[in-house]
Amino acid sequence: MSTPKSSSPLAANPPSWLGVMGGGQLGRMFAQAAQSMGYQVAVLEPARDCPAGQVAQRLVQAGYSDAAGLDALAAQCVAVTTEFENVPADSLSRLGQQVFVAPDAHGVSVAQDRIAEKRFFVGCAAKSGVLPAPHKVISSETDIASVGDELLPGILKTVRMGYDGKGQVRVRSREELHAAFHAMGQVTCLLEKMLPLAYEVSVLTVRGADGQSVVYPIAENVHRDGILFTTTVPGPNITAECAAKAQAAARAIVAELGYVGVLCIEFFVLADGSLVVNEMAPRPHNSGHYTIDACVTSQFAQQVRAMARLPLGEVRQHSPAVMLNILGDIWFEGDSEQPREPAWDRILGLPGACLHLYGKDDPRRGRKMGHLTFIAATLEEAQDQLHAACLILGIAP
Ligand code: ATP
Ligand code: MG
């Protein structure tokens, strides 16, 4: 294999091909942004029918580690990105030998492993000004025996493959910790102290290949049953001081990682206003979907610009916005097993409703089917539309 192409300074102009690892909704919205700029998009994904495959010009139907599939993607594209953080880092390394890959294997491998991620956050705390929650690696009975009382109650999280609150158990005592560790099959986990959260925010950051970075306004997130429920921007609780601190931390983190592309960093805000860094996603993020309708440049368009080594776009938000995730639950009335289409006609009667559906034809409870962003002249009006939509869709507001 030849030397990595990542140092090549040439911008990739339309109509060249851009590649994306993964066929989910993030890949779909990435493809739509790339295509609107005149690029052609190839998606690598094992499933034949997938949200991104439905819109891309080419689907390379292959496993995420399939050498022939990866080489086919690299042969077609001038740059490749990823839409999910559990893409094998080795696959990104292989692609990186052939084409420009952003983000690269290093950034993704740190973000996909909670131990590496915590270690990284601790290592750059002097620059970022933020620390993660107190934590301890749990891989044996001995580790459980040596857990200090100050870490309980806590949350036991699997080190890899956790998302939407999956792979997490809340434990109040050493006995519950023991039981949870066994219930998870004794895989290596991370125990985190349960912190008293006042609210949660995320900071969407983009760093270009030239090292310049931009940071979006801070988004305030509400989760329900472990899944993101709403994102509100500007967040009603966020103070100017908190926003400035979070944005400075994000800039330091993305630079320290030597990262190129969109990186979303989640923070906890505690009652005393202090910030704790939770985790980062090496890709566009659900809490950044509002940027499609409410900002000059969407997070997906930024990913295109970063990987194509073009100037990053302006992040200015032109309208207050509330994003509501649409889960499969709303296709089912009461306990009915028979899905029916939600009343989109009534939803689209709301003046600032922007509907995004991901082309998934089998609604299931808890499955992300799409999202709605409400934009308005004031945040209050956007929130009123959110409440009206919840009533229409049968969601408790
Ligand atoms: P997602 O994919 O939705 O981002 P995840 O499965 O990767 O989630 P986390 O973000 O680590 O997991 O945790 C999910 C949620 O659990 C957080 O948004 C927060 O509400 C809560 N949580 C996680 N860690 C802690 C903690 N140490 N103290 C208090 N609450 C926590
Ligand atoms: Mg999270």
XYZ file of C-alpha atoms and ligand atoms in Angstrom:
429
model
C 0.000 0.000 0.000
C 1.135 3.531 -0.725
C 1.630 6.370 1.743
C -1.475 7.963 3.278
C -3.096 10.581 1.084
C -4.221 12.622 4.061
C -1.486 15.209 3.600
C -2.571 16.073 0.052
C -3.737 19.686 0.058
C -5.994 19.477 -2.997
C -9.657 20.316 -2.566
C -12.156 17.833 -3.996
C -14.578 19.715 -6.207
C -17.999 18.607 -7.441
C -18.947 16.423 -9.277
C -16.353 14.086 -7.782
C -17.430 11.151 -5.614
C -17.579 11.243 -1.831
C -17.874 8.024 0.154
C -19.588 7.298 3.437
C -19.222 4.294 5.701
C -22.676 3.302 6.913
C -26.172 3.456 5.446
C -28.287 4.966 8.229
C -30.114 8.274 8.433
C -26.953 10.263 9.115
C -25.484 8.888 5.884
C -28.716 9.746 4.095
C -28.688 13.392 5.231
C -24.974 13.580 4.444
C -25.668 12.280 0.916
C -28.479 14.782 0.432
C -26.208 17.660 1.480
C -23.374 16.449 -0.749
C -25.666 15.974 -3.729
C -27.171 19.417 -3.355
C -23.622 20.737 -3.756
C -23.159 18.663 -6.904
C -21.173 15.735 -5.520
C -21.875 12.098 -6.228
C -22.136 9.806 -3.226
C -21.226 6.169 -2.663
C -22.364 4.391 0.503
C -20.785 1.250 1.946
C -23.327 -0.762 3.913
C -24.138 -4.474 4.229
C -27.931 -3.982 4.092
C -29.435 -3.690 0.612
C -32.275 -1.388 1.610
C -31.041 1.363 3.899
C -31.839 5.071 4.385
C -28.584 6.283 2.778
C -28.588 3.660 0.030
C -31.991 4.907 -1.132
C -30.555 8.287 -2.087
C -26.877 7.631 -2.911
C -25.789 7.230 -6.538
C -24.003 4.017 -5.593
C -24.383 1.425 -2.845
C -21.349 -0.759 -2.224
C -23.116 -3.620 -0.500
C -20.408 -5.042 1.745
C -19.520 -5.571 5.374
C -17.732 -2.714 7.168
C -14.506 -4.770 7.233
C -14.803 -6.305 3.779
C -11.483 -5.585 2.016
C -12.899 -5.773 -1.516
C -15.784 -3.464 -0.573
C -13.470 -0.957 1.079
C -11.145 -0.967 -1.911
C -14.083 -0.463 -4.284
C -15.211 2.548 -2.218
C -11.675 3.967 -2.199
C -11.266 3.433 -5.942
C -14.428 5.408 -6.693
C -14.117 8.254 -4.196
C -11.789 11.185 -3.592
C -12.615 11.268 0.117
C -14.443 9.052 2.583
C -16.221 9.776 5.867
C -18.239 7.766 8.367
C -21.764 8.139 9.656
C -21.514 5.874 12.723
C -18.861 5.661 15.387
C -18.576 1.911 15.538
C -17.041 1.633 12.096
C -13.918 -0.551 12.515
C -10.885 1.715 12.898
C -8.870 -0.762 10.780
C -11.259 -0.131 7.902
C -10.656 3.616 8.129
C -6.899 2.947 8.198
C -7.175 0.803 5.066
C -9.205 3.501 3.305
C -6.730 6.113 4.531
C -3.941 4.413 2.611
C -5.852 5.098 -0.584
C -7.968 8.238 -0.178
C -8.437 11.175 2.186
C -10.435 9.975 5.198
C -12.084 12.382 7.622
C -12.399 11.789 10.493
C -9.423 9.456 10.568
C -8.987 6.139 12.370
C -7.373 7.786 15.402
C -10.228 10.155 16.263
C -12.850 7.488 15.675
C -11.010 4.868 17.729
C -10.805 7.219 20.725
C -14.509 8.074 20.506
C -15.662 4.477 20.135
C -13.979 3.227 23.307
C -15.184 4.761 26.569
C -11.871 4.022 28.322
C -9.760 5.655 25.606
C -12.233 8.528 25.499
C -12.102 9.177 29.262
C -8.299 8.921 29.215
C -8.194 11.436 26.384
C -10.513 13.866 28.202
C -8.424 13.632 31.374
C -5.228 14.095 29.330
C -6.404 17.321 27.749
C -8.220 18.754 30.799
C -5.461 21.319 31.319
C -6.245 22.718 27.853
C -10.010 22.157 27.722
C -10.786 23.202 31.304
C -13.256 20.317 31.732
C -13.075 16.861 33.298
C -15.246 13.765 32.814
C -17.295 12.273 35.678
C -15.247 10.362 38.282
C -14.952 6.811 36.947
C -13.200 3.460 37.205
C -12.593 0.582 34.779
C -14.362 -2.599 35.906
C -13.060 -5.815 34.386
C -12.924 -8.216 37.346
C -14.239 -9.007 40.826
C -11.111 -7.378 42.224
C -12.040 -4.124 40.491
C -15.516 -4.269 42.056
C -14.034 -4.908 45.513
C -11.806 -1.845 45.213
C -14.561 0.567 44.093
C -14.578 3.509 46.475
C -17.862 4.553 48.087
C -17.611 7.934 46.358
C -18.381 6.269 42.978
C -21.776 5.000 44.170
C -24.518 5.360 43.190
C -23.159 5.094 39.670
C -23.783 3.996 36.106
C -22.076 0.920 34.712
C -21.481 1.383 30.979
C -20.098 -1.073 28.451
C -16.860 0.223 26.986
C -17.866 -0.280 23.381
C -21.024 -0.200 21.241
C -23.237 1.743 23.679
C -25.807 4.121 22.194
C -29.211 5.585 23.085
C -28.674 4.512 26.702
C -28.197 0.860 25.687
C -25.418 -1.036 27.476
C -25.924 0.957 30.704
C -27.160 -0.046 34.134
C -27.703 2.268 37.084
C -26.350 0.764 40.306
C -26.887 2.001 43.858
C -24.677 -0.417 45.788
C -21.709 -2.727 45.418
C -24.171 -5.674 45.307
C -26.060 -4.113 42.404
C -22.760 -3.360 40.685
C -21.778 -7.001 41.043
C -25.120 -8.165 39.626
C -24.952 -5.669 36.733
C -21.393 -6.687 35.824
C -22.512 -10.328 35.622
C -25.674 -9.442 33.725
C -23.469 -7.759 31.117
C -21.485 -10.980 30.716
C -18.438 -9.666 32.625
C -17.253 -7.629 29.632
C -14.967 -4.723 30.504
C -17.084 -1.815 31.664
C -16.697 1.651 33.045
C -18.331 2.665 36.307
C -19.196 6.347 36.411
C -20.333 8.276 39.432
C -23.973 9.323 39.043
C -23.923 13.102 38.928
C -26.813 15.437 39.803
C -27.453 16.913 36.357
C -29.133 20.287 36.059
C -29.347 19.904 32.276
C -27.429 18.480 29.302
C -25.868 20.283 26.375
C -24.000 19.331 23.248
C -21.448 21.286 21.311
C -21.185 20.678 17.607
C -17.707 21.455 16.354
C -16.158 21.242 12.909
C -12.459 21.321 12.176
C -11.151 21.716 8.666
C -8.092 20.050 7.178
C -6.309 23.414 7.581
C -6.779 23.272 11.374
C -9.397 26.035 11.503
C -12.436 25.179 13.596
C -15.964 26.494 13.999
C -18.389 25.871 16.864
C -22.176 25.987 16.616
C -24.386 27.560 19.281
C -24.751 25.323 22.344
C -27.719 22.963 22.123
C -29.768 21.879 25.126
C -30.911 18.264 25.048
C -33.690 16.397 26.821
C -33.590 12.594 26.812
C -36.509 10.260 27.356
C -35.991 6.560 28.083
C -32.323 7.008 27.192
C -33.094 8.402 23.715
C -32.749 12.033 22.681
C -36.246 13.547 22.851
C -35.774 17.231 22.032
C -32.955 19.638 21.227
C -33.573 23.322 21.852
C -31.348 26.079 20.517
C -30.747 28.506 22.089
C -31.154 26.389 25.216
C -33.415 28.009 27.817
C -31.050 27.209 30.703
C -27.687 27.962 29.133
C -25.884 30.974 30.530
C -23.412 33.015 28.489
C -20.643 31.885 30.819
C -21.509 28.201 30.388
C -21.722 28.593 26.605
C -18.337 30.290 26.402
C -16.738 27.601 28.544
C -18.270 24.755 26.550
C -17.263 26.293 23.233
C -13.681 26.868 24.395
C -13.530 23.279 25.673
C -14.812 21.967 22.339
C -12.202 23.907 20.384
C -9.417 22.576 22.613
C -10.687 18.988 22.359
C -11.055 18.956 18.571
C -7.605 20.487 18.109
C -5.957 18.132 20.603
C -7.449 15.197 18.721
C -6.024 16.520 15.434
C -9.492 15.886 14.112
C -10.954 16.758 10.698
C -14.729 16.815 10.272
C -17.800 17.213 12.466
C -17.368 16.250 16.132
C -20.195 16.499 18.642
C -19.271 16.710 22.311
C -21.846 16.074 25.036
C -21.557 17.855 28.374
C -23.417 17.683 31.661
C -24.151 20.914 33.488
C -24.395 20.501 37.259
C -26.517 22.549 39.649
C -23.582 24.841 40.506
C -23.144 25.628 36.814
C -19.992 23.545 36.410
C -19.402 21.575 33.229
C -18.530 17.881 32.973
C -17.591 16.365 29.626
C -19.556 13.164 28.933
C -18.723 11.741 25.533
C -18.090 12.642 21.917
C -19.466 11.396 18.619
C -17.066 11.456 15.638
C -19.743 12.428 13.121
C -22.801 14.620 12.662
C -25.105 14.129 15.647
C -28.812 13.838 16.314
C -28.659 17.006 18.429
C -27.258 18.859 15.389
C -30.161 18.106 13.053
C -31.646 21.529 13.795
C -28.741 23.047 11.807
C -30.350 21.853 8.541
C -33.244 24.277 8.920
C -31.986 26.862 11.402
C -28.367 27.629 10.467
C -26.543 29.073 7.492
C -24.607 25.822 7.013
C -25.924 22.446 8.179
C -23.755 19.950 10.019
C -23.957 17.665 6.970
C -22.824 20.382 4.572
C -19.921 21.037 6.968
C -18.920 17.384 6.843
C -18.844 17.640 3.048
C -16.737 20.808 3.193
C -14.291 19.354 5.733
C -13.700 16.102 3.861
C -13.479 17.915 0.526
C -10.934 20.321 2.071
C -13.058 23.348 1.243
C -13.571 26.374 3.510
C -16.006 25.672 6.364
C -19.362 27.435 6.248
C -20.827 29.982 8.593
C -22.452 28.425 11.684
C -24.757 31.345 12.451
C -28.229 30.330 13.556
C -30.868 32.403 11.748
C -33.928 31.077 13.612
C -34.606 29.778 17.108
C -35.308 26.064 16.801
C -36.675 23.031 18.587
C -35.977 19.564 17.192
C -38.231 16.633 18.074
C -37.158 13.073 17.320
C -39.832 10.990 15.644
C -39.803 7.445 16.986
C -41.754 4.497 15.609
C -44.048 4.651 18.672
C -46.256 7.289 17.096
C -47.305 4.900 14.319
C -49.172 2.855 16.952
C -52.343 3.985 18.654
C -52.575 2.683 22.241
C -51.662 -1.008 22.361
C -52.464 -1.562 18.696
C -49.987 -3.694 16.749
C -51.262 -2.299 13.459
C -49.196 0.727 12.366
C -50.900 3.721 10.748
C -49.324 6.834 9.268
C -49.149 9.829 11.648
C -51.155 12.933 10.701
C -48.420 14.686 8.732
C -51.012 16.925 7.081
C -51.817 18.444 10.476
C -48.151 18.666 11.446
C -47.317 20.483 8.228
C -50.106 22.933 8.991
C -47.840 24.325 11.726
C -46.036 27.319 10.207
C -42.429 26.482 11.038
C -42.554 22.689 10.814
C -39.709 21.099 8.843
C -40.318 17.378 8.423
C -37.492 14.913 7.825
C -38.329 11.235 7.398
C -35.594 8.704 6.832
C -37.245 6.288 4.392
C -37.617 3.439 6.906
C -40.692 1.435 6.000
C -41.163 -0.605 9.174
C -41.924 1.567 12.178
C -40.968 -0.030 15.510
C -41.287 1.369 18.995
C -38.066 3.148 19.982
C -36.776 3.259 16.374
C -35.730 6.656 15.018
C -37.928 7.190 11.944
C -37.302 10.876 11.387
C -37.275 14.233 13.095
C -39.173 17.490 13.063
C -37.547 20.873 13.484
C -39.734 23.823 14.379
C -38.291 27.197 13.515
C -39.869 30.529 14.320
C -39.086 34.184 14.921
C -38.897 33.524 18.677
C -38.037 30.454 20.719
C -41.407 30.697 22.434
C -43.227 30.339 19.125
C -41.070 27.365 18.180
C -41.854 25.764 21.545
C -45.583 26.409 21.050
C -45.381 24.526 17.748
C -43.566 21.670 19.481
C -46.394 21.415 22.011
C -49.025 21.505 19.288
C -47.160 18.758 17.398
C -46.926 16.581 20.510
C -50.708 16.862 20.936
C -51.281 15.902 17.303
C -48.873 12.975 17.445
C -49.971 11.678 20.853
C -46.642 12.362 22.529
C -46.603 13.591 26.135
C -45.014 17.072 25.798
P -26.361 8.449 23.432
O -26.030 7.503 22.347
O -27.824 8.765 23.501
O -25.519 9.672 23.474
P -25.055 6.674 25.279
O -25.736 5.364 25.307
O -23.814 6.792 24.511
O -26.106 7.729 24.837
P -24.370 8.370 27.558
O -24.465 9.590 26.743
O -23.085 8.134 28.236
O -24.749 7.052 26.779
O -25.530 8.375 28.659
C -26.902 8.486 28.303
C -27.594 9.421 29.277
O -27.525 8.892 30.611
C -26.961 10.783 29.371
O -27.422 11.626 28.345
C -27.415 11.216 30.773
O -28.757 11.644 30.757
C -27.337 9.936 31.549
N -26.011 9.789 32.197
C -24.932 9.202 31.658
N -23.854 9.263 32.479
C -24.278 9.902 33.592
C -23.643 10.281 34.827
N -22.369 9.987 35.074
N -24.396 10.942 35.752
C -25.709 11.216 35.510
N -26.356 10.894 34.374
C -25.660 10.249 33.408
Mg -24.652 10.290 25.018
